[in-house]
mmCIF file of C-alpha atoms in Angstrom:
data_model
loop_
_atom_site.group_PDB
_atom_site.id
_atom_site.type_symbol
_atom_site.label_atom_id
_atom_site.label_comp_id
_atom_site.label_asym_id
_atom_site.label_seq_id
_atom_site.Cartn_x
_atom_site.Cartn_y
_atom_site.Cartn_z
ATOM 1 C CA UNK Y 1 0.000 0.000 0.000
ATOM 2 C CA UNK Y 2 1.414 3.349 -0.970
ATOM 3 C CA UNK Y 3 2.047 6.043 1.596
ATOM 4 C CA UNK Y 4 -1.063 8.065 2.399
ATOM 5 C CA UNK Y 5 -1.239 11.834 2.460
ATOM 6 C CA UNK Y 6 -1.673 13.414 5.874
ATOM 7 C CA UNK Y 7 -5.391 14.214 6.240
ATOM 8 C CA UNK Y 8 -6.536 17.734 6.936
ATOM 9 C CA UNK Y 9 -7.639 18.402 10.518
ATOM 10 C CA UNK Y 10 -11.299 18.282 9.487
ATOM 11 C CA UNK Y 11 -10.984 14.735 8.084
ATOM 12 C CA UNK Y 12 -10.591 13.004 11.455
ATOM 13 C CA UNK Y 13 -12.144 13.552 14.847
ATOM 14 C CA UNK Y 14 -9.564 12.049 17.228
ATOM 15 C CA UNK Y 15 -5.796 11.622 17.183
ATOM 16 C CA UNK Y 16 -6.132 7.861 17.783
ATOM 17 C CA UNK Y 17 -9.412 6.115 17.051
ATOM 18 C CA UNK Y 18 -10.118 2.435 17.755
ATOM 19 C CA UNK Y 19 -13.412 1.006 16.506
ATOM 20 C CA UNK Y 20 -14.811 -2.489 17.035
ATOM 21 C CA UNK Y 21 -11.339 -3.994 17.531
ATOM 22 C CA UNK Y 22 -11.227 -7.793 17.695
ATOM 23 C CA UNK Y 23 -8.129 -9.850 18.540
ATOM 24 C CA UNK Y 24 -8.406 -13.630 18.597
ATOM 25 C CA UNK Y 25 -5.683 -16.229 19.008
ATOM 26 C CA UNK Y 26 -6.048 -19.763 17.606
ATOM 27 C CA UNK Y 27 -5.872 -22.753 19.946
ATOM 28 C CA UNK Y 28 -4.349 -25.817 18.316
ATOM 29 C CA UNK Y 29 -4.677 -29.441 19.332
ATOM 30 C CA UNK Y 30 -1.977 -32.082 19.507
ATOM 31 C CA UNK Y 31 -0.887 -34.545 16.859
ATOM 32 C CA UNK Y 32 0.962 -34.088 13.610
ATOM 33 C CA UNK Y 33 -1.363 -31.606 11.925
ATOM 34 C CA UNK Y 34 -2.185 -29.515 15.022
ATOM 35 C CA UNK Y 35 -5.605 -28.460 13.830
ATOM 36 C CA UNK Y 36 -7.254 -25.350 15.204
ATOM 37 C CA UNK Y 37 -9.760 -26.500 17.813
ATOM 38 C CA UNK Y 38 -10.771 -23.155 19.243
ATOM 39 C CA UNK Y 39 -9.912 -19.510 19.654
ATOM 40 C CA UNK Y 40 -9.104 -17.251 22.567
ATOM 41 C CA UNK Y 41 -11.250 -14.130 22.341
ATOM 42 C CA UNK Y 42 -8.723 -11.771 23.937
ATOM 43 C CA UNK Y 43 -10.301 -8.533 22.673
ATOM 44 C CA UNK Y 44 -13.888 -8.394 21.463
ATOM 45 C CA UNK Y 45 -15.322 -5.296 19.839
ATOM 46 C CA UNK Y 46 -13.330 -2.659 21.717
ATOM 47 C CA UNK Y 47 -14.089 0.950 20.783
ATOM 48 C CA UNK Y 48 -12.218 3.905 22.292
ATOM 49 C CA UNK Y 49 -10.376 7.061 21.295
ATOM 50 C CA UNK Y 50 -7.492 9.271 22.392
ATOM 51 C CA UNK Y 51 -7.086 12.992 21.767
ATOM 52 C CA UNK Y 52 -3.877 15.001 21.552
ATOM 53 C CA UNK Y 53 -2.293 15.736 24.941
ATOM 54 C CA UNK Y 54 -4.767 13.474 26.731
ATOM 55 C CA UNK Y 55 -4.255 10.462 28.993
ATOM 56 C CA UNK Y 56 -6.644 7.534 28.645
ATOM 57 C CA UNK Y 57 -6.297 5.132 31.566
ATOM 58 C CA UNK Y 58 -7.210 1.513 30.811
ATOM 59 C CA UNK Y 59 -7.921 -0.603 33.867
ATOM 60 C CA UNK Y 60 -9.194 -4.092 34.614
ATOM 61 C CA UNK Y 61 -8.115 -7.362 36.193
ATOM 62 C CA UNK Y 62 -5.423 -9.601 34.713
ATOM 63 C CA UNK Y 63 -6.451 -11.265 31.475
ATOM 64 C CA UNK Y 64 -9.099 -8.697 30.513
ATOM 65 C CA UNK Y 65 -7.271 -7.695 27.305
ATOM 66 C CA UNK Y 66 -5.634 -4.389 28.258
ATOM 67 C CA UNK Y 67 -2.114 -5.174 27.022
ATOM 68 C CA UNK Y 68 -3.406 -7.059 23.981
ATOM 69 C CA UNK Y 69 -5.431 -3.988 22.999
ATOM 70 C CA UNK Y 70 -2.329 -1.812 23.245
ATOM 71 C CA UNK Y 71 -0.265 -4.199 21.145
ATOM 72 C CA UNK Y 72 -3.045 -4.539 18.587
ATOM 73 C CA UNK Y 73 -3.184 -0.745 18.273
ATOM 74 C CA UNK Y 74 0.551 -0.810 17.496
ATOM 75 C CA UNK Y 75 -0.031 -3.693 15.072
ATOM 76 C CA UNK Y 76 2.424 -5.858 17.021
ATOM 77 C CA UNK Y 77 -0.531 -8.249 17.018
ATOM 78 C CA UNK Y 78 -2.408 -8.081 13.736
ATOM 79 C CA UNK Y 79 -6.076 -7.538 14.663
ATOM 80 C CA UNK Y 80 -8.590 -10.146 13.562
ATOM 81 C CA UNK Y 81 -10.958 -7.345 12.579
ATOM 82 C CA UNK Y 82 -11.817 -3.761 13.401
ATOM 83 C CA UNK Y 83 -10.296 -0.377 12.707
ATOM 84 C CA UNK Y 84 -7.355 1.543 14.188
ATOM 85 C CA UNK Y 85 -6.666 5.021 12.801
ATOM 86 C CA UNK Y 86 -3.927 7.502 13.690
ATOM 87 C CA UNK Y 87 -4.609 11.005 12.391
ATOM 88 C CA UNK Y 88 -7.144 9.479 10.045
ATOM 89 C CA UNK Y 89 -4.753 6.851 8.627
ATOM 90 C CA UNK Y 90 -6.002 3.273 8.783
ATOM 91 C CA UNK Y 91 -3.277 1.109 10.342
ATOM 92 C CA UNK Y 92 -4.810 -2.354 10.023
ATOM 93 C CA UNK Y 93 -4.489 -2.437 6.226
ATOM 94 C CA UNK Y 94 -1.018 -0.901 5.969
ATOM 95 C CA UNK Y 95 2.013 -2.782 4.729
ATOM 96 C CA UNK Y 96 4.977 -3.280 7.043
ATOM 97 C CA UNK Y 97 6.893 -0.615 5.135
ATOM 98 C CA UNK Y 98 4.175 1.971 5.622
ATOM 99 C CA UNK Y 99 3.744 0.970 9.276
ATOM 100 C CA UNK Y 100 7.407 1.676 9.934
ATOM 101 C CA UNK Y 101 6.856 5.328 9.075
ATOM 102 C CA UNK Y 102 3.674 5.555 11.153
ATOM 103 C CA UNK Y 103 5.356 4.035 14.213
ATOM 104 C CA UNK Y 104 7.502 7.140 14.523
ATOM 105 C CA UNK Y 105 4.344 8.712 15.962
ATOM 106 C CA UNK Y 106 3.240 5.668 17.953
ATOM 107 C CA UNK Y 107 5.642 4.164 20.493
ATOM 108 C CA UNK Y 108 5.401 1.838 23.494
ATOM 109 C CA UNK Y 109 6.962 1.547 26.939
ATOM 110 C CA UNK Y 110 6.847 -2.052 28.125
ATOM 111 C CA UNK Y 111 5.984 -3.347 31.582
ATOM 112 C CA UNK Y 112 9.290 -5.060 32.391
ATOM 113 C CA UNK Y 113 12.113 -2.539 31.978
ATOM 114 C CA UNK Y 114 14.817 -5.221 32.068
ATOM 115 C CA UNK Y 115 13.294 -7.715 29.632
ATOM 116 C CA UNK Y 116 12.587 -4.948 27.102
ATOM 117 C CA UNK Y 117 16.217 -3.768 26.929
ATOM 118 C CA UNK Y 118 18.917 -5.701 25.048
ATOM 119 C CA UNK Y 119 21.427 -6.799 27.729
ATOM 120 C CA UNK Y 120 24.262 -6.933 25.159
ATOM 121 C CA UNK Y 121 23.927 -3.320 24.069
ATOM 122 C CA UNK Y 122 25.021 -0.166 25.924
ATOM 123 C CA UNK Y 123 22.359 2.453 26.552
ATOM 124 C CA UNK Y 124 23.663 4.752 23.794
ATOM 125 C CA UNK Y 125 23.076 1.998 21.233
ATOM 126 C CA UNK Y 126 19.694 1.040 22.681
ATOM 127 C CA UNK Y 127 18.326 4.568 22.398
ATOM 128 C CA UNK Y 128 20.134 5.374 19.156
ATOM 129 C CA UNK Y 129 18.970 2.219 17.360
ATOM 130 C CA UNK Y 130 15.582 3.715 16.486
ATOM 131 C CA UNK Y 131 17.258 6.806 15.059
ATOM 132 C CA UNK Y 132 19.465 4.651 12.838
ATOM 133 C CA UNK Y 133 16.572 2.467 11.649
ATOM 134 C CA UNK Y 134 14.577 5.526 10.590
ATOM 135 C CA UNK Y 135 17.549 7.277 8.996
ATOM 136 C CA UNK Y 136 17.664 10.035 11.592
ATOM 137 C CA UNK Y 137 21.140 9.323 12.971
ATOM 138 C CA UNK Y 138 23.538 12.144 12.164
ATOM 139 C CA UNK Y 139 26.932 13.317 13.356
ATOM 140 C CA UNK Y 140 25.361 14.731 16.494
ATOM 141 C CA UNK Y 141 23.561 11.443 17.223
ATOM 142 C CA UNK Y 142 25.333 10.847 20.522
ATOM 143 C CA UNK Y 143 24.528 14.381 21.620
ATOM 144 C CA UNK Y 144 20.881 13.733 20.847
ATOM 145 C CA UNK Y 145 20.954 10.523 22.901
ATOM 146 C CA UNK Y 146 22.569 12.477 25.745
ATOM 147 C CA UNK Y 147 19.776 15.067 25.574
ATOM 148 C CA UNK Y 148 17.186 12.269 25.799
ATOM 149 C CA UNK Y 149 18.905 10.849 28.866
ATOM 150 C CA UNK Y 150 18.855 14.300 30.476
ATOM 151 C CA UNK Y 151 15.180 14.635 29.602
ATOM 152 C CA UNK Y 152 14.312 11.523 31.626
ATOM 153 C CA UNK Y 153 16.503 12.492 34.567
ATOM 154 C CA UNK Y 154 19.660 10.519 33.762
ATOM 155 C CA UNK Y 155 23.186 11.634 32.930
ATOM 156 C CA UNK Y 156 24.731 11.411 29.435
ATOM 157 C CA UNK Y 157 27.584 9.450 31.068
ATOM 158 C CA UNK Y 158 25.109 6.643 31.690
ATOM 159 C CA UNK Y 159 25.040 5.982 27.950
ATOM 160 C CA UNK Y 160 28.141 3.799 28.104
ATOM 161 C CA UNK Y 161 26.677 1.424 30.678
ATOM 162 C CA UNK Y 162 24.654 -1.753 30.145
ATOM 163 C CA UNK Y 163 21.088 -2.385 31.391
ATOM 164 C CA UNK Y 164 22.148 -4.664 34.261
ATOM 165 C CA UNK Y 165 24.106 -1.781 35.790
ATOM 166 C CA UNK Y 166 20.943 0.230 36.507
ATOM 167 C CA UNK Y 167 18.131 0.032 39.032
ATOM 168 C CA UNK Y 168 14.582 -0.841 37.957
ATOM 169 C CA UNK Y 169 13.482 2.791 37.961
ATOM 170 C CA UNK Y 170 16.515 3.858 35.935
ATOM 171 C CA UNK Y 171 15.895 1.085 33.396
ATOM 172 C CA UNK Y 172 12.317 2.247 32.984
ATOM 173 C CA UNK Y 173 13.577 5.779 32.350
ATOM 174 C CA UNK Y 174 15.855 4.358 29.639
ATOM 175 C CA UNK Y 175 12.821 2.662 28.085
ATOM 176 C CA UNK Y 176 10.968 5.980 28.122
ATOM 177 C CA UNK Y 177 13.958 7.753 26.531
ATOM 178 C CA UNK Y 178 14.041 5.136 23.779
ATOM 179 C CA UNK Y 179 10.327 5.629 23.124
ATOM 180 C CA UNK Y 180 10.813 9.410 22.924
ATOM 181 C CA UNK Y 181 13.755 9.210 20.494
ATOM 182 C CA UNK Y 182 11.519 9.472 17.417
ATOM 183 C CA UNK Y 183 9.405 12.294 18.884
ATOM 184 C CA UNK Y 184 6.080 10.389 18.856
ATOM 185 C CA UNK Y 185 2.650 11.850 19.429
ATOM 186 C CA UNK Y 186 1.246 8.813 21.261
ATOM 187 C CA UNK Y 187 2.871 6.633 23.906
ATOM 188 C CA UNK Y 188 1.324 3.297 24.840
ATOM 189 C CA UNK Y 189 2.397 2.716 28.439
ATOM 190 C CA UNK Y 190 1.914 -0.952 29.296
ATOM 191 C CA UNK Y 191 1.914 -1.003 33.107
ATOM 192 C CA UNK Y 192 5.073 1.125 33.216
ATOM 193 C CA UNK Y 193 5.279 1.293 37.027
ATOM 194 C CA UNK Y 194 3.854 -2.059 38.180
ATOM 195 C CA UNK Y 195 7.306 -3.684 38.459
ATOM 196 C CA UNK Y 196 8.761 -0.801 40.491
ATOM 197 C CA UNK Y 197 8.855 0.059 44.189
ATOM 198 C CA UNK Y 198 6.226 2.544 45.369
ATOM 199 C CA UNK Y 199 8.752 5.337 45.908
ATOM 200 C CA UNK Y 200 10.205 4.769 42.436
ATOM 201 C CA UNK Y 201 6.701 4.624 40.934
ATOM 202 C CA UNK Y 202 6.026 8.179 42.085
ATOM 203 C CA UNK Y 203 9.179 9.438 40.356
ATOM 204 C CA UNK Y 204 8.317 7.743 37.059
ATOM 205 C CA UNK Y 205 4.695 8.959 37.136
ATOM 206 C CA UNK Y 206 5.841 12.523 37.829
ATOM 207 C CA UNK Y 207 8.340 12.229 34.982
ATOM 208 C CA UNK Y 208 5.598 11.102 32.595
ATOM 209 C CA UNK Y 209 3.419 14.054 33.614
ATOM 210 C CA UNK Y 210 6.293 16.505 33.101
ATOM 211 C CA UNK Y 211 7.055 15.040 29.671
ATOM 212 C CA UNK Y 212 3.399 15.299 28.697
ATOM 213 C CA UNK Y 213 3.300 18.958 29.676
ATOM 214 C CA UNK Y 214 6.570 19.687 27.867
ATOM 215 C CA UNK Y 215 6.087 17.651 24.688
ATOM 216 C CA UNK Y 216 2.288 17.514 24.391
ATOM 217 C CA UNK Y 217 2.210 13.698 24.371
ATOM 218 C CA UNK Y 218 -0.939 11.578 24.436
ATOM 219 C CA UNK Y 219 -0.835 8.540 26.746
ATOM 220 C CA UNK Y 220 -2.639 5.207 26.453
ATOM 221 C CA UNK Y 221 -1.932 4.237 30.073
ATOM 222 C CA UNK Y 222 -2.487 0.600 31.086
ATOM 223 C CA UNK Y 223 -2.341 -0.230 34.806
ATOM 224 C CA UNK Y 224 -3.761 -2.241 37.693
ATOM 225 C CA UNK Y 225 -3.139 0.374 40.360
ATOM 226 C CA UNK Y 226 -6.372 2.356 40.649
ATOM 227 C CA UNK Y 227 -4.708 5.201 42.550
ATOM 228 C CA UNK Y 228 -2.114 5.673 39.779
ATOM 229 C CA UNK Y 229 -4.835 5.590 37.128
ATOM 230 C CA UNK Y 230 -6.863 8.168 39.031
ATOM 231 C CA UNK Y 231 -3.849 10.427 39.465
ATOM 232 C CA UNK Y 232 -2.646 10.501 35.871
ATOM 233 C CA UNK Y 233 -5.718 9.949 33.671
ATOM 234 C CA UNK Y 234 -8.113 12.399 32.060
ATOM 235 C CA UNK Y 235 -10.522 9.675 30.979
ATOM 236 C CA UNK Y 236 -10.794 6.015 32.020
ATOM 237 C CA UNK Y 237 -11.868 2.851 30.204
ATOM 238 C CA UNK Y 238 -12.755 -0.197 32.330
ATOM 239 C CA UNK Y 239 -12.308 -3.590 30.653
ATOM 240 C CA UNK Y 240 -13.661 -7.006 31.576
ATOM 241 C CA UNK Y 241 -13.003 -10.215 29.636
ATOM 242 C CA UNK Y 242 -12.110 -8.468 26.384
ATOM 243 C CA UNK Y 243 -14.893 -5.875 26.531
ATOM 244 C CA UNK Y 244 -15.001 -2.209 27.526
ATOM 245 C CA UNK Y 245 -17.800 -2.035 30.095
ATOM 246 C CA UNK Y 246 -17.512 1.620 31.135
ATOM 247 C CA UNK Y 247 -15.801 4.733 29.807
ATOM 248 C CA UNK Y 248 -15.885 8.267 31.120
ATOM 249 C CA UNK Y 249 -13.997 11.116 32.674
ATOM 250 C CA UNK Y 250 -11.921 10.393 35.751
ATOM 251 C CA UNK Y 251 -14.426 12.083 38.075
ATOM 252 C CA UNK Y 252 -17.422 10.361 36.480
ATOM 253 C CA UNK Y 253 -15.957 6.855 36.734
ATOM 254 C CA UNK Y 254 -14.560 7.230 40.246
ATOM 255 C CA UNK Y 255 -17.309 9.295 41.842
ATOM 256 C CA UNK Y 256 -20.360 7.925 40.001
ATOM 257 C CA UNK Y 257 -19.552 4.434 38.666
ATOM 258 C CA UNK Y 258 -22.475 2.917 36.811
ATOM 259 C CA UNK Y 259 -21.378 -0.591 35.816
ATOM 260 C CA UNK Y 260 -21.523 -3.236 38.571
ATOM 261 C CA UNK Y 261 -18.017 -4.442 37.712
ATOM 262 C CA UNK Y 262 -16.613 -0.915 38.046
ATOM 263 C CA UNK Y 263 -18.290 -0.553 41.444
ATOM 264 C CA UNK Y 264 -16.795 -3.882 42.583
ATOM 265 C CA UNK Y 265 -13.369 -2.968 41.192
ATOM 266 C CA UNK Y 266 -13.282 0.376 42.983
ATOM 267 C CA UNK Y 267 -14.467 -1.176 46.227
ATOM 268 C CA UNK Y 268 -11.384 -3.423 46.196
ATOM 269 C CA UNK Y 269 -9.051 -0.406 46.379
ATOM 270 C CA UNK Y 270 -7.930 0.347 49.960
ATOM 271 C CA UNK Y 271 -8.736 3.677 51.582
ATOM 272 C CA UNK Y 272 -6.039 5.917 53.071
ATOM 273 C CA UNK Y 273 -8.102 6.593 56.206
ATOM 274 C CA UNK Y 274 -7.834 3.522 58.499
ATOM 275 C CA UNK Y 275 -11.166 4.240 60.193
ATOM 276 C CA UNK Y 276 -12.953 4.440 56.863
ATOM 277 C CA UNK Y 277 -11.128 1.342 55.645
ATOM 278 C CA UNK Y 278 -12.283 -0.693 58.651
ATOM 279 C CA UNK Y 279 -15.914 0.415 58.455
ATOM 280 C CA UNK Y 280 -16.619 0.309 54.728
ATOM 281 C CA UNK Y 281 -18.325 -2.667 53.121
ATOM 282 C CA UNK Y 282 -16.513 -4.286 50.210
ATOM 283 C CA UNK Y 283 -18.177 -6.023 47.307
ATOM 284 C CA UNK Y 284 -17.064 -9.658 47.164
ATOM 285 C CA UNK Y 285 -17.658 -11.165 43.728
ATOM 286 C CA UNK Y 286 -18.496 -14.847 43.559
ATOM 287 C CA UNK Y 287 -17.062 -17.320 41.086
ATOM 288 C CA UNK Y 288 -14.071 -17.092 38.788
ATOM 289 C CA UNK Y 289 -13.528 -15.072 35.615
ATOM 290 C CA UNK Y 290 -14.966 -17.115 32.712
ATOM 291 C CA UNK Y 291 -12.584 -18.500 30.117
ATOM 292 C CA UNK Y 292 -12.018 -16.351 27.008
ATOM 293 C CA UNK Y 293 -12.167 -19.627 25.070
ATOM 294 C CA UNK Y 294 -15.881 -19.807 25.812
ATOM 295 C CA UNK Y 295 -17.143 -16.498 27.195
ATOM 296 C CA UNK Y 296 -20.731 -16.210 28.460
ATOM 297 C CA UNK Y 297 -23.476 -15.104 26.101
ATOM 298 C CA UNK Y 298 -24.910 -11.619 26.413
ATOM 299 C CA UNK Y 299 -23.163 -9.636 29.126
ATOM 300 C CA UNK Y 300 -19.860 -11.284 29.984
ATOM 301 C CA UNK Y 301 -20.031 -10.125 33.585
ATOM 302 C CA UNK Y 302 -23.437 -11.662 34.252
ATOM 303 C CA UNK Y 303 -22.035 -14.892 35.768
ATOM 304 C CA UNK Y 304 -20.578 -12.872 38.677
ATOM 305 C CA UNK Y 305 -23.088 -10.017 38.826
ATOM 306 C CA UNK Y 306 -25.634 -9.613 41.628
ATOM 307 C CA UNK Y 307 -27.971 -7.675 39.300
ATOM 308 C CA UNK Y 308 -28.066 -10.249 36.467
ATOM 309 C CA UNK Y 309 -31.447 -11.182 34.979
ATOM 310 C CA UNK Y 310 -32.590 -13.241 31.984
ATOM 311 C CA UNK Y 311 -32.037 -10.407 29.508
ATOM 312 C CA UNK Y 312 -28.371 -10.257 30.513
ATOM 313 C CA UNK Y 313 -27.850 -13.740 29.078
ATOM 314 C CA UNK Y 314 -30.000 -13.165 26.006
ATOM 315 C CA UNK Y 315 -28.755 -9.756 24.846
ATOM 316 C CA UNK Y 316 -25.380 -8.068 24.968
ATOM 317 C CA UNK Y 317 -25.895 -4.604 26.488
ATOM 318 C CA UNK Y 318 -24.932 -1.730 24.168
ATOM 319 C CA UNK Y 319 -22.953 1.212 25.573
ATOM 320 C CA UNK Y 320 -25.391 3.905 26.701
ATOM 321 C CA UNK Y 321 -24.320 7.517 27.264
ATOM 322 C CA UNK Y 322 -25.300 8.682 30.754
ATOM 323 C CA UNK Y 323 -24.180 12.220 30.050
ATOM 324 C CA UNK Y 324 -20.859 13.860 29.314
ATOM 325 C CA UNK Y 325 -19.566 10.891 27.345
ATOM 326 C CA UNK Y 326 -20.019 8.521 30.305
ATOM 327 C CA UNK Y 327 -20.673 5.267 28.422
ATOM 328 C CA UNK Y 328 -21.902 2.202 30.313
ATOM 329 C CA UNK Y 329 -22.641 -1.225 28.798
ATOM 330 C CA UNK Y 330 -25.194 -2.570 31.287
ATOM 331 C CA UNK Y 331 -28.916 -3.376 31.199
ATOM 332 C CA UNK Y 332 -29.253 -2.404 34.872
ATOM 333 C CA UNK Y 333 -26.729 0.346 35.682
ATOM 334 C CA UNK Y 334 -25.994 1.229 39.283
ATOM 335 C CA UNK Y 335 -27.957 4.174 40.695
ATOM 336 C CA UNK Y 336 -27.461 3.891 44.465
ATOM 337 C CA UNK Y 337 -24.063 2.554 45.537
ATOM 338 C CA UNK Y 338 -24.979 2.004 49.207
ATOM 339 C CA UNK Y 339 -27.941 -0.204 48.302
ATOM 340 C CA UNK Y 340 -25.936 -2.016 45.636
ATOM 341 C CA UNK Y 341 -23.182 -2.775 48.166
ATOM 342 C CA UNK Y 342 -25.673 -4.420 50.506
ATOM 343 C CA UNK Y 343 -27.293 -6.324 47.645
ATOM 344 C CA UNK Y 344 -23.915 -7.533 46.420
ATOM 345 C CA UNK Y 345 -22.954 -8.640 49.947
ATOM 346 C CA UNK Y 346 -26.114 -10.742 50.201
ATOM 347 C CA UNK Y 347 -25.485 -12.217 46.753
ATOM 348 C CA UNK Y 348 -21.909 -13.112 47.701
ATOM 349 C CA UNK Y 349 -23.020 -14.657 50.997
ATOM 350 C CA UNK Y 350 -25.573 -16.860 49.277
ATOM 351 C CA UNK Y 351 -23.065 -17.885 46.630
ATOM 352 C CA UNK Y 352 -20.443 -18.635 49.269
ATOM 353 C CA UNK Y 353 -22.735 -20.700 51.456
ATOM 354 C CA UNK Y 354 -23.934 -22.731 48.449
ATOM 355 C CA UNK Y 355 -20.402 -24.043 47.864
ATOM 356 C CA UNK Y 356 -18.579 -26.793 49.742
ATOM 357 C CA UNK Y 357 -20.306 -27.028 53.155
ATOM 358 C CA UNK Y 358 -17.055 -28.039 54.786
ATOM 359 C CA UNK Y 359 -15.305 -24.796 53.878
ATOM 360 C CA UNK Y 360 -15.844 -21.365 55.400
ATOM 361 C CA UNK Y 361 -19.252 -21.915 56.986
ATOM 362 C CA UNK Y 362 -18.576 -19.310 59.645
ATOM 363 C CA UNK Y 363 -17.375 -16.843 56.992
ATOM 364 C CA UNK Y 364 -20.592 -17.307 55.028
ATOM 365 C CA UNK Y 365 -22.612 -16.716 58.182
ATOM 366 C CA UNK Y 366 -20.671 -13.569 58.978
ATOM 367 C CA UNK Y 367 -21.327 -12.172 55.503
ATOM 368 C CA UNK Y 368 -25.068 -12.817 55.731
ATOM 369 C CA UNK Y 369 -25.238 -11.093 59.126
ATOM 370 C CA UNK Y 370 -23.257 -8.124 57.827
ATOM 371 C CA UNK Y 371 -25.788 -7.311 55.097
ATOM 372 C CA UNK Y 372 -28.106 -5.477 57.492
ATOM 373 C CA UNK Y 373 -25.290 -3.371 58.934
ATOM 374 C CA UNK Y 374 -24.018 -2.655 55.431
ATOM 375 C CA UNK Y 375 -27.143 -0.598 54.759
ATOM 376 C CA UNK Y 376 -26.035 1.821 57.481
ATOM 377 C CA UNK Y 377 -22.291 1.683 56.822
ATOM 378 C CA UNK Y 378 -22.153 2.103 53.057
ATOM 379 C CA UNK Y 379 -23.604 5.598 52.818
ATOM 380 C CA UNK Y 380 -20.902 7.283 50.752
ATOM 381 C CA UNK Y 381 -19.426 6.485 47.335
ATOM 382 C CA UNK Y 382 -17.263 3.397 47.059
ATOM 383 C CA UNK Y 383 -13.597 4.151 47.803
ATOM 384 C CA UNK Y 384 -11.353 4.326 44.773
ATOM 385 C CA UNK Y 385 -7.874 4.924 46.132
ATOM 386 C CA UNK Y 386 -6.007 8.167 46.549
ATOM 387 C CA UNK Y 387 -4.349 10.422 44.054
#
């Protein structure tokens, strides 16, 4: 496919636009021919967007498809179907040659800062490699690498060292410098602080915010830590089993969550105030996350949801706008969090007590008895971490 002309500003609405993205992986059986016997539905119909200078936080439990979505956007995984556009350019149909040019504007910072750096190359070569690949290396190449190291809070003298000679936080800064070498517009940050100590996390998050203010970057920020997501994000997308179940501004999602899974997710985040932490009622979900090999029909959260009814199994809920771009994919969105917390506690208690009678009988009893007190305790919004 030949290189496309840069569209005029009026020809696209968002800097990065993802529509109905599907990413499936084949599952093969044993034997000589290894026939395909199934498929893992890692990402199913994901739609989201990112504007210039904005941070979209993507959150959800392990295995929900966050990282796969990020890699599919980059075309590191070729999507099964759907559309990914950057400044109006369709990426899914581009040749590898055309993608190489587009990736100058679309870079990634990986979760593990050590595994993502070549241990046999000094830092100067690691950061400068992208410049050489794209024909941007000139006589002042080392000076440019030194400037990048300064930008992320390191010294140009560090360029002669190897990755194993740095701490985890320093290695992550090197990964960020490498991603910035080509002056991209969008950074996909795949859990960039989850492998770091808490004190180091704060330094990296502050660095990312400073770089965004200085360079006008847009972040696709993937994380588990709800307090980090709340601190750095402008908008938030909540994913469950390959689907986006809720999207909205930071304040809308944290202060007025509408999807039952979002409410349960936020209730799992600890509160800074010990008195509030001891008194608040958490939502305990029953059952395990269904397999992406055979996800439930209709709403994928229905097998663990205390609000599920027959329609939840028969029809997949479409995303409904509850105002201000607050999209929720639920037939029965949450309206009163205190009542929902009590209802969820009763649902969990019944589900717990219906299991193996030899296990946790006292715990099940305690949960049932706590439902009445939960009506008085859970008066405020569910805690969602600090930030």
